[in-house]
XYZ file of C-alpha atoms in Angstrom:
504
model
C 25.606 1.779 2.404
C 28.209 3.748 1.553
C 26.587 5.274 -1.926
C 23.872 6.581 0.691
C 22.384 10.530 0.043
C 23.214 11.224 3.590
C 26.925 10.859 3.439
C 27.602 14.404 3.828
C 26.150 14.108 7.589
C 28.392 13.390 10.903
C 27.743 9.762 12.193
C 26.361 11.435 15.406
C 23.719 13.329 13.367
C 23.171 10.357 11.189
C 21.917 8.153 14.483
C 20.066 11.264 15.850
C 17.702 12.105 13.298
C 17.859 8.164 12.263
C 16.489 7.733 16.323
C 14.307 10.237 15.734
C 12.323 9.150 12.256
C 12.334 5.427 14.000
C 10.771 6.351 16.880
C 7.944 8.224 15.363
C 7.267 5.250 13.109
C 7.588 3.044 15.929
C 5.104 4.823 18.082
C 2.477 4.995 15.067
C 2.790 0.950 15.333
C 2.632 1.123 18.900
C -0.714 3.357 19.487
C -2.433 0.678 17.214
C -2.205 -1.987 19.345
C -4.654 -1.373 22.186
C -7.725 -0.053 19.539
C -6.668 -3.522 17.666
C -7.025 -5.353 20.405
C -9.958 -3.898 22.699
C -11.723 -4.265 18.475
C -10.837 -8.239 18.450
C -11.998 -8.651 22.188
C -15.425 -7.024 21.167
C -15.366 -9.438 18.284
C -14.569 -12.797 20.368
C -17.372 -11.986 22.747
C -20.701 -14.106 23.401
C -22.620 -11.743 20.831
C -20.732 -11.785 18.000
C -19.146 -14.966 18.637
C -22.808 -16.619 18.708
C -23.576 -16.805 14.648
C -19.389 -18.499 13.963
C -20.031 -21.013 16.618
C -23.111 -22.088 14.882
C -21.415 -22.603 11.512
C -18.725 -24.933 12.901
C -21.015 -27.838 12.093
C -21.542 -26.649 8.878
C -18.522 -26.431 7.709
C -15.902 -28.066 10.085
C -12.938 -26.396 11.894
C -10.897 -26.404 8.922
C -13.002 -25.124 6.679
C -14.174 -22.169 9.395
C -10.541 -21.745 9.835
C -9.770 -21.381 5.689
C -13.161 -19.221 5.193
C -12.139 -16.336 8.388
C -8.595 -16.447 7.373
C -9.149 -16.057 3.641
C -11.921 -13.323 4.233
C -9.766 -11.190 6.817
C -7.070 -11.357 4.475
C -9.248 -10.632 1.246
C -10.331 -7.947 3.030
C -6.525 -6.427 4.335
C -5.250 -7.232 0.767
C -8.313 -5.271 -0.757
C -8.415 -1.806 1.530
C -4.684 -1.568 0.529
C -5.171 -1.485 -2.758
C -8.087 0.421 -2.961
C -5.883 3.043 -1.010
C -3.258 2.818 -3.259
C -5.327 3.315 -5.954
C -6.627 6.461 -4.855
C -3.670 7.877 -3.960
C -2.738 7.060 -7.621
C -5.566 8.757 -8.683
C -5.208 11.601 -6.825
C -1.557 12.065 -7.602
C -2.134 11.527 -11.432
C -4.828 14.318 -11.219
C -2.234 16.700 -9.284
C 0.298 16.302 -11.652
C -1.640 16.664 -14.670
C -3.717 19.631 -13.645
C -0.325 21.429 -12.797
C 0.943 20.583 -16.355
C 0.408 24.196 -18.024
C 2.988 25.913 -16.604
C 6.769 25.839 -16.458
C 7.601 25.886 -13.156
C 8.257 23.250 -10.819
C 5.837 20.602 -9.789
C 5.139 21.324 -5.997
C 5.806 18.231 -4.556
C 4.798 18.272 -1.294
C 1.494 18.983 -1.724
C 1.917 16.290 -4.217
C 2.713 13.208 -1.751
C 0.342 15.259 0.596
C -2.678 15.018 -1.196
C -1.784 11.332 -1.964
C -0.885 10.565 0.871
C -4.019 11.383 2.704
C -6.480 10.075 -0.316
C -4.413 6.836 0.158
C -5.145 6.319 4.195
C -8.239 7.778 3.794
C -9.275 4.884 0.934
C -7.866 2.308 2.867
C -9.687 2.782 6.031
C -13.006 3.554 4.298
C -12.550 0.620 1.908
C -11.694 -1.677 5.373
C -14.776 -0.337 7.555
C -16.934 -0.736 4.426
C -15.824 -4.437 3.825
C -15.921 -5.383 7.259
C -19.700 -3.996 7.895
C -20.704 -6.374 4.809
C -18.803 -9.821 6.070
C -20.328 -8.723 9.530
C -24.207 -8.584 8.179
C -23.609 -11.416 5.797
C -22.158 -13.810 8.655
C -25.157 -12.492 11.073
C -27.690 -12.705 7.847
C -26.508 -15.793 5.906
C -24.206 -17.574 8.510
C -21.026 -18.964 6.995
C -22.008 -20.498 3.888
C -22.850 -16.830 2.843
C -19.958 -15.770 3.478
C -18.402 -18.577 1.055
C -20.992 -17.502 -1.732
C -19.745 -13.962 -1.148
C -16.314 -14.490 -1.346
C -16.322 -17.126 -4.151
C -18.664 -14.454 -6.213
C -16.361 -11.565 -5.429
C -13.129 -13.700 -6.681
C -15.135 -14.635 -9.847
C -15.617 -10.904 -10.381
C -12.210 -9.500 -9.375
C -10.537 -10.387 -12.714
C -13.274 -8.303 -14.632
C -13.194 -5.616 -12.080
C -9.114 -5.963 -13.213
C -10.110 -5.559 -16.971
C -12.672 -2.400 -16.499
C -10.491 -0.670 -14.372
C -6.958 -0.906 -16.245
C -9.655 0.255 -19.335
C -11.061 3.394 -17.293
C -6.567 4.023 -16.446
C -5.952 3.956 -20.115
C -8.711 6.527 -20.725
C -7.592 8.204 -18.046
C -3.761 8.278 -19.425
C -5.299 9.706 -22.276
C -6.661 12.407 -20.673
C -2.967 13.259 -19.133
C -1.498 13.152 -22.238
C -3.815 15.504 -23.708
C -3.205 17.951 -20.279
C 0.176 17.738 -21.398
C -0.487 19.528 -24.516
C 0.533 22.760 -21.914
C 3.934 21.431 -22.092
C 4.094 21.629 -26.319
C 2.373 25.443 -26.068
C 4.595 26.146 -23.605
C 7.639 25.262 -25.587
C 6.636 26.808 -28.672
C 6.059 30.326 -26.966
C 9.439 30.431 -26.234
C 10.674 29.266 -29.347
C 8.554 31.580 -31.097
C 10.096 34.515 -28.516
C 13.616 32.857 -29.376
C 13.006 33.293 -33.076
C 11.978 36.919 -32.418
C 15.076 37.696 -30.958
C 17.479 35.907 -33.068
C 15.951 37.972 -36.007
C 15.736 41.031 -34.003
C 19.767 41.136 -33.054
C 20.141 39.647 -36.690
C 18.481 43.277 -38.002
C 20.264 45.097 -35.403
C 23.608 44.071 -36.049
C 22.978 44.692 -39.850
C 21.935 48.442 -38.979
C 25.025 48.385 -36.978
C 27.707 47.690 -39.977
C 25.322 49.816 -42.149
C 25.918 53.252 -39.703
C 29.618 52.032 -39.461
C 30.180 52.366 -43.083
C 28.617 55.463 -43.623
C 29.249 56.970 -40.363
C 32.770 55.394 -38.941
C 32.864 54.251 -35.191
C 29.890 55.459 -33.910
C 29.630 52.714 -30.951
C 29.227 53.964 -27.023
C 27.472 53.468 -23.565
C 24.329 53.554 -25.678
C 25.558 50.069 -28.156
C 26.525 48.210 -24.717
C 23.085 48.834 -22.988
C 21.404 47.677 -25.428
C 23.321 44.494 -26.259
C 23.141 43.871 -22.219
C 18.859 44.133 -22.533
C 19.479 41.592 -25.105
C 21.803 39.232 -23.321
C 19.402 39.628 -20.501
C 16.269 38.490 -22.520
C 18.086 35.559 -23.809
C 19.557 34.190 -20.561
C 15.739 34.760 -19.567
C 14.572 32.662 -22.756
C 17.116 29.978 -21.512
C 16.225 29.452 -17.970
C 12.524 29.400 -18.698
C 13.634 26.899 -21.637
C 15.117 24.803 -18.938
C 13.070 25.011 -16.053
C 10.367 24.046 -18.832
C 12.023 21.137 -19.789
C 12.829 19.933 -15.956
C 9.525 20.216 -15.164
C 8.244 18.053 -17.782
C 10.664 15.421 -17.440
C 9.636 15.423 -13.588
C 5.877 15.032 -14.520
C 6.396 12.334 -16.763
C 9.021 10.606 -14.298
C 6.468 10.764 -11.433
C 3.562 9.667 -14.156
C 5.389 6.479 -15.656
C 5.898 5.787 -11.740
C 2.589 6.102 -10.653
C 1.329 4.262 -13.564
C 3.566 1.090 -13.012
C 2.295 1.137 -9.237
C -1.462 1.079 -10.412
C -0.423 -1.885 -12.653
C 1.383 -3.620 -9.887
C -1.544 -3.542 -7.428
C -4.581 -3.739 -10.067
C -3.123 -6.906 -10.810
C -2.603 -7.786 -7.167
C -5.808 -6.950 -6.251
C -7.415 -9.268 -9.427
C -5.229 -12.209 -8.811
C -3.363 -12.396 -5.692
C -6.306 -13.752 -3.481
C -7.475 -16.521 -5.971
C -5.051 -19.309 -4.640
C -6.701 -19.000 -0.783
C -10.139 -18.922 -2.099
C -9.808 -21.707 -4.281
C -8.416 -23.374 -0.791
C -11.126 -22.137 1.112
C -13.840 -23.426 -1.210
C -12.673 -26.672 -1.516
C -12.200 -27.277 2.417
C -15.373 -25.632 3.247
C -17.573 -27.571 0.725
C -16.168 -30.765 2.620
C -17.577 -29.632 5.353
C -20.863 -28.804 3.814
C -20.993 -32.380 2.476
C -20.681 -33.655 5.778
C -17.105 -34.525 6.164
C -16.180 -31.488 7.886
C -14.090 -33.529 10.806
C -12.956 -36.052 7.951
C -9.340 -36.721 8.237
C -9.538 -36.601 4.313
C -9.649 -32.879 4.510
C -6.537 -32.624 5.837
C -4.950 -34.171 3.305
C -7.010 -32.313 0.441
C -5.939 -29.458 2.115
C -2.211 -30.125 2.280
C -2.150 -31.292 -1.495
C -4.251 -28.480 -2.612
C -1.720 -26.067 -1.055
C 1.402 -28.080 -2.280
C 0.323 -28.182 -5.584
C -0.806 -24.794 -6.456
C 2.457 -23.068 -4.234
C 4.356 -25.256 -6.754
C 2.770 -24.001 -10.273
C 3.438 -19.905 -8.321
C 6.663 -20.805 -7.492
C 8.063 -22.335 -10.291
C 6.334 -19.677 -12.803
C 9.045 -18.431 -15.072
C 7.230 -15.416 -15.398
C 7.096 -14.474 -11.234
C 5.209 -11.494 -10.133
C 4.279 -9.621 -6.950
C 0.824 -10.804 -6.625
C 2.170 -14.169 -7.145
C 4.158 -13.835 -4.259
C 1.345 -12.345 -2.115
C -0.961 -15.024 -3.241
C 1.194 -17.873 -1.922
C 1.510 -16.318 1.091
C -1.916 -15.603 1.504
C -2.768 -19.341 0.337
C 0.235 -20.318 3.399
C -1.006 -17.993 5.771
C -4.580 -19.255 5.636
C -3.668 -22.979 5.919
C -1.933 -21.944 9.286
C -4.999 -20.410 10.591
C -6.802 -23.889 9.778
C -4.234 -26.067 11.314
C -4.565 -23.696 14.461
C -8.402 -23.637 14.291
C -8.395 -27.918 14.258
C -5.735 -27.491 16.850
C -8.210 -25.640 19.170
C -11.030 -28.209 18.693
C -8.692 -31.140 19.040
C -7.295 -29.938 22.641
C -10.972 -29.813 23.655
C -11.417 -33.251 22.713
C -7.909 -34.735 24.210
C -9.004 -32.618 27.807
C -11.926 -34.198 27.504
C -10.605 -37.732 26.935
C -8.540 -36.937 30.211
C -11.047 -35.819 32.235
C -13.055 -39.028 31.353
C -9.792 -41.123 32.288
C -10.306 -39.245 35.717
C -14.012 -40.559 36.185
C -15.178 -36.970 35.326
C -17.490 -37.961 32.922
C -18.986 -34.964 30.544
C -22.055 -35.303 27.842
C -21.273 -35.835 24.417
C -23.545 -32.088 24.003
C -20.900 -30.282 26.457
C -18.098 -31.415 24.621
C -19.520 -30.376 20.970
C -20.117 -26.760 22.537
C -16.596 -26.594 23.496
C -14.758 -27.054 20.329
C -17.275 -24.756 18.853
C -16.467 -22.090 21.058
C -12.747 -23.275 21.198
C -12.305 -23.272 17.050
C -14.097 -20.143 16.625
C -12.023 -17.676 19.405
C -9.046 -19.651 17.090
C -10.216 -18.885 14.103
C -11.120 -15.368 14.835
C -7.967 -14.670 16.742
C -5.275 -15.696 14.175
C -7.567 -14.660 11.079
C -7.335 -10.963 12.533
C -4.152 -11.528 13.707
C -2.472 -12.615 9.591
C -4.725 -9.886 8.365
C -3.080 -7.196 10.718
C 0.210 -8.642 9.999
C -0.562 -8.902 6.457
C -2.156 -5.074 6.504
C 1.203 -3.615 8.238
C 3.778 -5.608 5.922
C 1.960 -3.902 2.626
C 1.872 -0.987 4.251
C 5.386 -1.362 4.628
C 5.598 -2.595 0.977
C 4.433 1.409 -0.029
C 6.824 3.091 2.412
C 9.875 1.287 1.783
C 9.671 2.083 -2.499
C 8.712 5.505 -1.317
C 11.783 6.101 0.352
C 13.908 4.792 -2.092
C 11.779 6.986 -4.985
C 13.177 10.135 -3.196
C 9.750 11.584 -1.978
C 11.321 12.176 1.090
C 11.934 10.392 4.702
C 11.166 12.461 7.004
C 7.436 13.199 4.834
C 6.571 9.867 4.607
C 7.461 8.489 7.806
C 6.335 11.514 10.189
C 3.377 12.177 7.161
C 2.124 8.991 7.413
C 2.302 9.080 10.990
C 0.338 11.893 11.523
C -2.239 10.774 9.053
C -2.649 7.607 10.782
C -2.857 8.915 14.594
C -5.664 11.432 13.030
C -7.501 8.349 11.536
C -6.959 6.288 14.833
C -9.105 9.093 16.310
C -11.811 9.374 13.651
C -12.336 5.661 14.492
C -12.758 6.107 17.790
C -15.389 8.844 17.441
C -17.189 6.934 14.899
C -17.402 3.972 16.370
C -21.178 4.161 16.912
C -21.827 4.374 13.490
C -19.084 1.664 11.846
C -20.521 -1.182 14.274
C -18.246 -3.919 15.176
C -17.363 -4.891 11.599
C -16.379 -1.796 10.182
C -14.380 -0.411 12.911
C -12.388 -3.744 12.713
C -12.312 -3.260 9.049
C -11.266 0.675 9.660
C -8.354 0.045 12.103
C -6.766 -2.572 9.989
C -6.752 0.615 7.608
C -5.188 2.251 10.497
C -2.742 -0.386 10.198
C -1.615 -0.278 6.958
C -1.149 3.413 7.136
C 0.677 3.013 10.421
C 2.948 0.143 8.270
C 3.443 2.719 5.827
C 5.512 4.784 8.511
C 7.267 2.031 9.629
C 8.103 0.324 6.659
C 9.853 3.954 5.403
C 11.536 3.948 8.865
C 12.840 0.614 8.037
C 14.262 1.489 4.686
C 15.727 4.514 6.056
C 17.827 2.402 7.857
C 19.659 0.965 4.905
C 20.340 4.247 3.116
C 22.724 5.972 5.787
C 26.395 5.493 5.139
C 27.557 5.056 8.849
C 25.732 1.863 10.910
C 25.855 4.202 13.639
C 22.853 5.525 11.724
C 20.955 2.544 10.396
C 21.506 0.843 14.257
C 19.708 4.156 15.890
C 16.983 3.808 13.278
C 16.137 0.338 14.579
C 16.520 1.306 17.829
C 14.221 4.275 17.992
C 11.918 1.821 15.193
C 11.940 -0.985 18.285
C 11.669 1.404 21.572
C 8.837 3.512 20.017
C 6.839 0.198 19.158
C 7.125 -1.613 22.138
C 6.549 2.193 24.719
C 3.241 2.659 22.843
C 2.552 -1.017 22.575
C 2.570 -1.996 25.887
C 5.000 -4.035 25.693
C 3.083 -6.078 23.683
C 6.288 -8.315 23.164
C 4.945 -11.365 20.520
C 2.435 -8.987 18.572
C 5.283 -6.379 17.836
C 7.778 -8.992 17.750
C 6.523 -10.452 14.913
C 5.206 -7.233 13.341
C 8.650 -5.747 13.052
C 10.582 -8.198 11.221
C 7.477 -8.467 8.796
C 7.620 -4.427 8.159
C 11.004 -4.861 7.498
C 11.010 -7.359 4.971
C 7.980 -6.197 3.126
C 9.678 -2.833 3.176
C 12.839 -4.431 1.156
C 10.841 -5.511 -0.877
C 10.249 -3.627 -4.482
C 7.163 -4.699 -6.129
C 7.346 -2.451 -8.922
């Protein structure tokens, strides 16, 4: 740490406004935790729970447990990027529109404008996907909601194609906004020019009067060589600042373009490994051997197998990453989804022991209600997780990229407790599904905050700073949490590592 920016500070001020930044991403995390919850509670209810429970016999426990997880996570994986995106977009159009003039880019506004197009897109995209898997699982049941997601992974890798096409035209467009730049340096080597032959002519008239007049130099000579030293120190700051300002567009362009790659690609390919999971196990199920201890198996080899062909890729990317742990993730939440329908039928196998006998119908109603509060529960639960750590995967590079700590992690704050509200107050009009969907946008806004409080940590040069980071990070979490000590517990080490982590 010691080639940290903030060397020049005392190690006292280091942990104080370290505390300070980690609390206020802490207590973003924090405040989501009781809208999260009070949403999921909603969700697990006799209503909503109704149309899942019915589906368990369609497709078994594993395959509801691979189709929630795999959906909730599509779904987290998708609003991020769509936010992303937009912030792209928006930044791109900042930059490009400010591209005629010499002076400095104004970058806060810049990471502003972003910033808020970015949580904006991610909560809209979230409420909007999780209104559509809540009317296709109350329309079409389950097997819908395979159909959907199998279509919309078939069409992800041509949304990939068209969109990096519409970047490139758009790229084109910023390179012919930059055409301000070109004017703007030939004005002043035009005015250069003008000078250099002006003093050129002046000096000659100057050695013409001398030789016909003598030494005629005085106060009048010096004033006018000072107007023209003047006028060319003017040339050569606008020169300069011209040139700095160019160099920063194109900096922060090249950036934003490599991001948009990073995540357009994510977006196309990361999620194909969990659906190709989720199909498999749920069309078991559909053929009748939902219970089958077959599936299992399937299930474990499908997972070994294509985690392998990732892993080992020589060529490893980010969504590559993602995807496996998407693919991992989702097997979890159909392990813990059989779990919940096996404990059903082992308490019922000990009640029986007992003389308690129950009906074969009372037992079958169990581990449906059983594996669908299971699956629901953990599918939210990854996708939150999963929603906060890329959050976190934005924040962290943004620190690093100089944009600013204290912006993005009180910024993103901000932005996130005013979208926790707008939630709220909407939440007559999202429905069930789309205020779930919104406040995992919440989420990754919120992870955004905390994953730029977590790299903030690792950039002071004293541990008394990085230590106070974490500790206002931690106390700020678990105040506004609750005390919420296995959600947040979890949260924060996944925040931090996603927030190490440079996908670009």
């Amino acid at each position: 740490m010691a080639h940290s920016k903030h060397g020049a500070q005392s190690p006292l001020m280091e942990a104080a406004v370290g505390f300070a930044l980690g609390a206020v991403g802490g207590c973003i995390l924090g405040a989501t935790e009781d809208p999260v919850d009070q949403s999921l509670s909603v969700m697990t209810s006799a209503g909503p729970l109704k149309p899942v429970m019915e589906e368990v016999r369609t497709v078994g426990p594993l395959g509801l447990g691979t189709l929630i997880g795999s959906t909730a996570l599509t779904t987290a994986m998708t609003s991020v990027v769509a936010g992303v995106i937009l912030a792209a977009l928006t930044a791109s159009v900042f930059v490009t529109t400010r591209s005629c003039g010499a002076s400095q880019i104004n970058t806060v506004s810049l990471w502003v404008s972003a910033g808020l197009a970015g949580a904006i897109g991610t909560t809209m995209s979230g409420a909007t996907f999780g209104f559509f898997v809540e009317w296709i699982v109350k329309t079409y049941g389950m097997v819908g909601l395979l159909w959907a997601l199998s279509v919309f992974a078939v069409l992800k890798p041509q949304l990939h194609f068209v969109f990096k096409l519409l970047w490139k035209q758009g790229e084109a467009c910023c390179t012919l906004g930059s055409a301000g730049w070109a004017r703007e340096r030939e004005q002043i080597e035009i005015k250069e020019s003008q000078q250099r032959h002006r003093v050129t002519l002046q000096i000659e008239q100057q050695i013409l009067t001398l030789e016909k007049e003598g030494d005629v130099s005085g106060i009048q000579d010096r004033t006018m060589w000072d107007v023209e030293r003047r006028q060319r120190e003017e040339l050569k700051r606008r020169k300069t600042e011209s040139e700095e300002a160019e160099m920063e567009q194109r900096s922060i362009q090249d950036w934003i373009n490599t991001v948009v790659i990073k995540f357009v690609d994510f977006m196309a390919f990361s999620g194909i490994p969990m659906t190709v999971v989720t199909i498999v196990t749920s069309l078991f199920g559909v053929f009748g051997f939902g219970r089958h201890p077959i599936v299992i198996i399937v299930l474990l080899a499908l997972v070994a197998i294509i985690g392998y062909l990732l892993l080992k890729s020589n060529d490893f990317k980010f969504w590559m990453l993602v995807g496996c742990l998407g693919m991992f993730t989702t097997f979890v939440v159909a392990m813990l989804t059989l779990h919940a329908s096996q404990t059903v039928v082992l308490k019922a196998m000990k009640m029986e022991a007992k003389g308690f006998n129950q009906s074969r119908s009372d037992i079958s109603t169990r581990i449906n209600i059983q594996s669908s509060l299971e699956a629901l529960n953990a599918g939210f639960f990854v996708a939150r997780v999963f929603q906060l750590g890329l959050g976190a995967t934005v924040g962290g590079p943004l620190v690093r990229h100089g944009v600013g700590e204290g912006r993005v992690i009180v910024g993103a704050a901000l932005v996130a407790g005013g979208l926790l509200v707008g939630v709220e107050v909407l939440e007559p009009v999202l429905g069930e599904g789309g205020k779930a969907g919104a406040l995992l946008g919440v989420v990754g806004a919120a992870g955004v905050s905390a994953g730029a409080a977590a790299a903030l940590a690792g950039t002071w040069s004293s541990w008394c700073g990085t230590v106070a980071t974490f500790a206002g990070l931690v106390m700020g979490a678990f105040t506004l949490g609750k005390w919420h000590f296995v959600n947040i517990g979890l949260q924060l080490p996944v925040a931090y590592i996603f927030a190490l982590t440079n996908p670009f």
